[in-house]
Short mmCIF file of C-alpha atoms in Angstrom, two decimals:
data_model
loop_
_atom_site.label_atom_id
_atom_site.label_comp_id
_atom_site.label_asym_id
_atom_site.label_seq_id
_atom_site.Cartn_x
_atom_site.Cartn_y
_atom_site.Cartn_z
CA MET A 695 -102.67 96.80 -20.62
CA ARG A 696 -100.43 98.57 -18.13
CA LEU A 697 -100.38 97.43 -14.54
CA LEU A 698 -100.29 100.14 -11.93
CA ALA A 699 -97.26 100.10 -9.65
CA ARG A 700 -98.00 100.01 -5.96
CA SER A 701 -98.11 103.60 -4.75
CA VAL A 702 -97.33 102.76 -1.15
CA LEU A 703 -94.43 100.51 -0.28
CA PRO A 704 -94.63 98.51 2.93
CA THR A 705 -92.59 99.58 5.88
CA ARG A 706 -89.38 97.71 6.45
CA SER A 707 -89.37 94.36 8.15
CA PRO A 708 -86.35 92.28 9.12
CA PRO A 709 -85.52 89.21 7.05
CA THR A 710 -87.12 85.97 8.14
CA HIS A 711 -83.73 84.63 9.17
CA ARG A 712 -80.70 86.33 10.57
CA ALA A 713 -77.55 84.49 11.46
CA PRO A 714 -77.22 83.84 15.19
CA HIS A 715 -74.15 84.98 17.04
CA ALA A 716 -74.55 82.92 20.19
CA PRO A 717 -71.28 81.67 21.69
CA ARG A 718 -70.57 78.07 20.85
CA GLN A 719 -69.78 75.37 23.34
CA HIS A 720 -66.16 74.23 23.56
CA SER A 721 -64.88 70.69 23.84
CA THR A 722 -61.40 69.19 23.82
CA SER A 723 -61.45 69.40 20.02
CA ALA A 724 -63.06 72.83 19.70
CA PRO A 725 -61.25 75.80 18.13
CA SER A 726 -58.63 77.39 20.35
CA LYS A 727 -60.28 79.92 22.65
CA ASP A 728 -58.02 82.75 21.49
CA ALA A 729 -59.07 82.36 17.84
CA ALA A 730 -61.02 85.36 16.55
CA THR A 731 -63.81 83.08 15.31
CA ALA A 732 -63.99 80.83 18.39
CA ALA A 733 -67.22 82.37 19.73
CA LEU A 734 -69.06 82.25 16.39
CA SER A 735 -71.57 79.69 15.19
CA PRO A 736 -69.99 76.73 13.32
CA ARG A 737 -72.07 77.91 10.35
CA TRP A 738 -70.88 81.50 10.54
CA LEU A 739 -69.46 81.57 7.02
CA SER A 740 -72.55 80.15 5.34
CA ASP A 741 -74.64 82.47 7.52
CA LEU A 742 -72.73 85.43 6.06
CA LYS A 743 -73.72 84.36 2.55
CA THR A 744 -77.35 84.08 3.66
CA ARG A 745 -77.28 87.54 5.20
CA VAL A 746 -75.77 89.06 2.05
CA GLY A 747 -78.46 87.34 -0.01
CA GLN A 748 -81.15 88.84 2.23
CA CYS A 749 -79.74 92.31 1.64
CA ILE A 750 -79.78 91.77 -2.12
CA ALA A 751 -83.33 90.40 -2.01
CA PHE A 752 -84.50 93.43 -0.01
CA GLY A 753 -83.10 95.82 -2.61
CA ILE A 754 -79.74 97.60 -2.60
CA SER A 755 -77.99 100.23 -4.69
CA ARG A 756 -75.50 99.56 -7.47
CA GLU A 757 -72.57 100.38 -5.18
CA GLN A 758 -73.96 98.08 -2.53
CA VAL A 759 -74.33 95.31 -5.11
CA LYS A 760 -70.63 95.73 -5.88
CA GLU A 761 -69.79 95.48 -2.18
CA ALA A 762 -72.01 92.40 -1.78
CA GLY A 763 -70.31 90.76 -4.76
CA ASP A 764 -66.86 91.38 -3.32
CA ILE A 765 -67.90 89.89 0.03
CA LEU A 766 -69.30 86.77 -1.65
CA HIS A 767 -66.15 86.45 -3.77
CA ASN A 768 -64.03 86.43 -0.61
CA VAL A 769 -66.29 83.89 1.07
CA ASN A 770 -66.34 81.54 -1.93
CA PHE A 771 -62.66 81.64 -2.87
CA ASN A 772 -61.01 82.04 0.53
CA TRP A 773 -63.29 79.91 2.68
CA LYS A 774 -60.54 77.53 3.89
CA ASP A 775 -58.43 80.47 5.07
CA LEU A 776 -61.43 82.03 6.81
CA VAL A 777 -62.64 78.81 8.45
CA ALA A 778 -59.39 76.96 9.21
CA GLY A 779 -56.71 79.62 8.83
CA SER A 780 -58.46 81.82 11.40
CA GLU A 781 -57.97 78.96 13.90
CA GLY A 782 -54.26 78.67 13.15
CA PHE A 783 -54.33 75.84 10.61
CA LEU A 784 -51.87 76.38 7.76
CA THR A 785 -53.80 76.17 4.49
CA GLY A 786 -51.01 76.51 1.90
CA LYS A 787 -50.44 73.62 -0.50
CA HIS A 788 -47.15 72.67 1.17
CA ARG A 789 -49.04 72.12 4.44
CA TRP A 790 -51.98 70.02 3.29
CA GLY A 791 -52.54 66.63 4.87
CA LEU A 792 -55.27 65.64 2.44
CA HIS A 793 -56.53 68.06 -0.19
CA ARG A 794 -59.89 67.60 -1.89
CA GLN A 795 -59.81 63.86 -1.24
CA GLN A 796 -62.67 62.22 -3.13
CA VAL A 797 -65.23 60.55 -0.88
CA ALA A 798 -65.88 57.05 -2.22
CA TRP A 799 -69.40 55.65 -2.38
CA GLY A 800 -68.13 52.51 -0.64
CA GLU A 801 -67.04 54.54 2.40
CA MET A 802 -70.69 55.02 3.34
CA ASP A 803 -72.39 52.57 5.69
CA SER A 804 -75.95 51.30 5.99
CA MET A 805 -76.99 54.63 7.54
CA GLY A 806 -76.27 56.40 4.26
CA HIS A 807 -73.27 58.46 5.41
CA VAL A 808 -69.52 57.96 5.69
CA ASN A 809 -68.71 55.48 8.45
CA ASN A 810 -67.20 57.04 11.57
CA VAL A 811 -64.04 54.93 11.27
CA THR A 812 -63.27 56.58 7.92
CA TYR A 813 -62.81 59.98 9.58
CA ASN A 814 -59.99 58.55 11.71
CA ARG A 815 -58.41 56.98 8.64
CA TRP A 816 -58.48 60.33 6.88
CA ALA A 817 -56.84 61.91 9.93
CA GLU A 818 -54.19 59.18 10.01
CA SER A 819 -53.34 59.54 6.31
CA ALA A 820 -53.24 63.31 6.66
CA ARG A 821 -50.92 63.05 9.67
CA VAL A 822 -48.44 60.98 7.66
CA ASN A 823 -48.54 63.55 4.86
CA TRP A 824 -48.18 66.34 7.44
CA GLY A 825 -44.92 64.73 8.57
CA MET A 826 -43.73 64.15 5.00
CA ASN A 827 -44.25 67.84 4.25
CA PHE A 828 -41.32 68.56 6.59
CA ALA A 829 -39.14 66.15 4.58
CA ARG A 830 -39.81 68.22 1.47
CA MET A 831 -39.13 71.51 3.24
CA ASP A 832 -36.06 70.38 5.22
CA THR A 833 -34.07 68.52 2.58
CA ASP A 834 -30.95 68.39 4.77
CA HIS A 835 -32.81 65.99 7.07
CA ARG A 836 -35.10 64.36 4.54
CA ASP A 837 -34.20 60.80 5.59
CA GLU A 838 -34.89 61.47 9.28
CA TRP A 839 -38.28 63.01 8.55
CA GLU A 840 -39.26 60.17 6.26
CA ALA A 841 -38.21 57.65 8.91
CA LEU A 842 -40.85 59.03 11.29
CA VAL A 843 -43.50 56.88 9.62
CA THR A 844 -41.41 53.70 9.65
CA PRO A 845 -40.31 51.33 12.46
CA LYS A 846 -36.64 51.79 11.56
CA GLY A 847 -35.57 54.32 14.18
CA ILE A 848 -37.41 57.19 15.88
CA GLY A 849 -41.02 57.36 14.78
CA MET A 850 -44.36 58.92 15.61
CA ILE A 851 -46.85 56.70 17.45
CA LEU A 852 -50.48 57.61 17.97
CA ARG A 853 -51.16 57.22 21.70
CA SER A 854 -54.79 58.27 21.48
CA ILE A 855 -57.29 59.98 19.22
CA ARG A 856 -60.57 61.70 20.02
CA THR A 857 -63.02 62.55 17.24
CA ASP A 858 -65.99 64.91 17.47
CA TYR A 859 -68.38 64.52 14.56
CA LYS A 860 -70.08 67.76 13.51
CA PHE A 861 -72.28 66.52 10.67
CA PRO A 862 -72.42 63.39 8.47
CA ILE A 863 -70.52 63.44 5.19
CA LYS A 864 -72.21 61.74 2.27
CA TYR A 865 -71.18 60.77 -1.23
CA PRO A 866 -70.50 62.72 -3.41
CA ASP A 867 -68.16 65.09 -1.59
CA ARG A 868 -64.47 65.84 -1.14
CA VAL A 869 -62.58 66.41 2.09
CA THR A 870 -59.55 68.48 3.04
CA VAL A 871 -57.75 67.52 6.26
CA LEU A 872 -55.38 69.84 8.11
CA HIS A 873 -53.25 69.44 11.25
CA ARG A 874 -52.15 72.03 13.79
CA LEU A 875 -49.72 71.92 16.70
CA ARG A 876 -51.61 72.75 19.86
CA SER A 877 -48.62 74.24 21.68
CA MET A 878 -45.04 75.35 21.11
CA PRO A 879 -42.70 72.30 21.26
CA LYS A 880 -39.86 72.60 23.76
CA ALA A 881 -36.40 71.09 23.89
CA ASP A 882 -36.38 67.39 24.81
CA THR A 883 -40.07 67.06 23.87
CA ASP A 884 -41.07 63.40 23.51
CA HIS A 885 -44.77 63.93 22.78
CA PHE A 886 -47.12 66.59 21.41
CA ILE A 887 -50.79 67.20 20.67
CA LEU A 888 -52.17 67.75 17.17
CA ASP A 889 -55.56 69.30 16.45
CA VAL A 890 -57.22 68.16 13.23
CA VAL A 891 -60.02 69.59 11.09
CA ILE A 892 -61.79 67.56 8.44
CA LEU A 893 -63.42 69.99 6.02
CA SER A 894 -66.29 69.19 3.68
CA GLU A 895 -65.64 70.82 0.31
CA LEU A 896 -69.33 70.55 -0.59
CA HIS A 897 -70.61 72.26 2.55
CA ARG A 898 -67.51 74.41 3.09
CA ARG A 899 -67.36 73.89 6.82
CA VAL A 900 -65.89 71.59 9.46
CA ALA A 901 -67.36 68.08 9.32
CA ALA A 902 -65.26 66.67 12.18
CA ARG A 903 -62.53 67.59 14.62
CA CYS A 904 -59.91 65.28 16.05
CA VAL A 905 -57.32 65.52 18.80
CA GLU A 906 -54.26 63.30 18.36
CA ASP A 907 -51.80 62.57 21.16
CA ILE A 908 -48.47 61.74 19.48
CA VAL A 909 -45.51 60.05 21.17
CA MET A 910 -41.98 59.91 19.78
CA TYR A 911 -40.80 56.30 20.01
CA ASN A 912 -37.38 54.76 19.47
CA TYR A 913 -38.08 51.39 17.87
CA LYS A 914 -34.51 50.19 18.30
CA ALA A 915 -34.37 51.02 22.01
CA GLY A 916 -38.00 50.08 22.60
CA LYS A 917 -38.92 53.24 24.52
CA LYS A 918 -39.97 56.85 24.18
CA SER A 919 -37.42 59.25 22.76
CA ALA A 920 -36.89 63.00 22.71
CA MET A 921 -37.19 64.71 19.34
CA GLU A 922 -34.08 65.70 17.46
CA PRO A 923 -33.10 69.40 17.82
CA PHE A 924 -33.66 70.09 14.10
CA MET A 925 -37.21 68.71 14.45
CA ILE A 926 -37.88 70.96 17.42
CA ASP A 927 -36.67 73.93 15.36
CA MET A 928 -38.99 73.08 12.45
CA LEU A 929 -41.99 72.54 14.69
CA GLN A 930 -41.36 75.76 16.58
CA GLU A 931 -41.19 77.62 13.27
CA THR A 932 -44.44 75.93 12.23
CA PHE A 933 -46.15 76.94 15.47
CA ASN A 934 -45.11 80.56 14.94
CA LEU A 935 -46.56 80.45 11.42
CA GLN A 936 -49.79 79.06 12.87
CA GLU A 937 -50.05 82.00 15.24
CA GLN A 938 -49.45 84.43 12.39
CA ALA A 939 -52.15 82.73 10.28
CA LYS A 940 -54.59 82.85 13.19
CA LEU A 941 -54.10 86.60 13.53
CA LYS A 942 -54.13 87.32 9.80
CA TYR A 943 -57.20 85.32 8.84
CA GLY A 944 -59.00 85.97 12.11
CA ASN A 945 -58.83 89.68 11.35
CA LYS A 946 -60.02 89.05 7.79
CA ALA A 947 -62.97 87.05 9.10
CA LEU A 948 -63.96 89.79 11.54
CA GLU A 949 -63.61 92.41 8.81
CA LEU A 950 -65.97 90.44 6.55
CA ILE A 951 -68.49 90.24 9.38
CA ARG A 952 -68.25 94.01 9.91
CA ARG A 953 -68.77 94.60 6.18
CA VAL A 954 -71.91 92.45 6.18
CA GLN A 955 -73.23 94.30 9.22
CA ALA A 956 -72.60 97.62 7.44
CA LEU A 957 -74.42 96.32 4.35
CA GLU A 958 -77.39 95.38 6.52
CA LYS A 959 -77.41 98.79 8.19
CA ALA A 960 -77.39 100.43 4.76
CA SER A 961 -80.23 98.27 3.41
CA TRP A 962 -83.06 96.54 5.30
CA ASP A 963 -81.85 97.57 8.76
CA ARG A 964 -81.71 101.33 8.23
CA PRO A 965 -84.42 103.41 9.99
CA ASP A 966 -86.19 104.53 6.81
CA ALA A 967 -85.84 101.26 4.90
CA LYS A 968 -88.63 100.17 2.57
CA GLU A 969 -88.48 96.91 0.71
CA ASP A 970 -87.93 97.23 -3.06
CA PHE A 971 -90.45 95.08 -4.94
CA GLY A 972 -89.28 96.46 -8.28
CA SER A 973 -91.45 98.09 -10.90
CA ALA A 974 -94.75 96.53 -11.92
CA ASN A 975 -94.57 98.23 -15.32
CA PRO A 976 -94.04 95.87 -18.25
#
């Protein structure tokens, strides 16, 4: 028996959920205000996936399906660049602090999520690796860079740390932790600020943000010390790369948002849109 297809399709109606674009509140550990994504929801990337899914569910053409697939491919495979790179964090493998660090079951507390202290430990371990990355890049001064995490000469001391928890991480998950210089280091600098993002690989968004106040300390002299000129040069180069990453990936993020908006305008949000329920014929 053949079922009759519906002769009249319902008029268009917006999806039940559309990603909000309200400006987010800033704190001392919020994204830098000049980042292209600073005013977006913390869930903006996952919201994009939801919005693309709503377009597909409403019914789109073959060409639009191809466009939707390319958008989702970018979101899924370049999410660290889009989330962290757009804020100026360097996401290349030579810049990782921690990369896909396995969350241990024993790191959870009685509340069923990772204990708050663990976030600071991740940030600390990542900061050490962040410093060691310079030793691998600047082989002429490898010993001096490696000495930064020892009490043998001039080292980095954590003066203070502030952590803002965005959502609780639970086992199983993996975390990636990245550091970013907040400002351009100057000659004779004896301290600097590092911004930190702790990314959940499972949820593909920021789980926590930290701000670390770092002091250069001469253990032999027992007092603060200015950074060596070669260190200033490396950190200035790093800061410039951060600014380039912020521009590059910020523009890519905004372009993805524009593409999703265009897909919506061409599907459920066009004036004559009618939802495609498919054929009822067997």
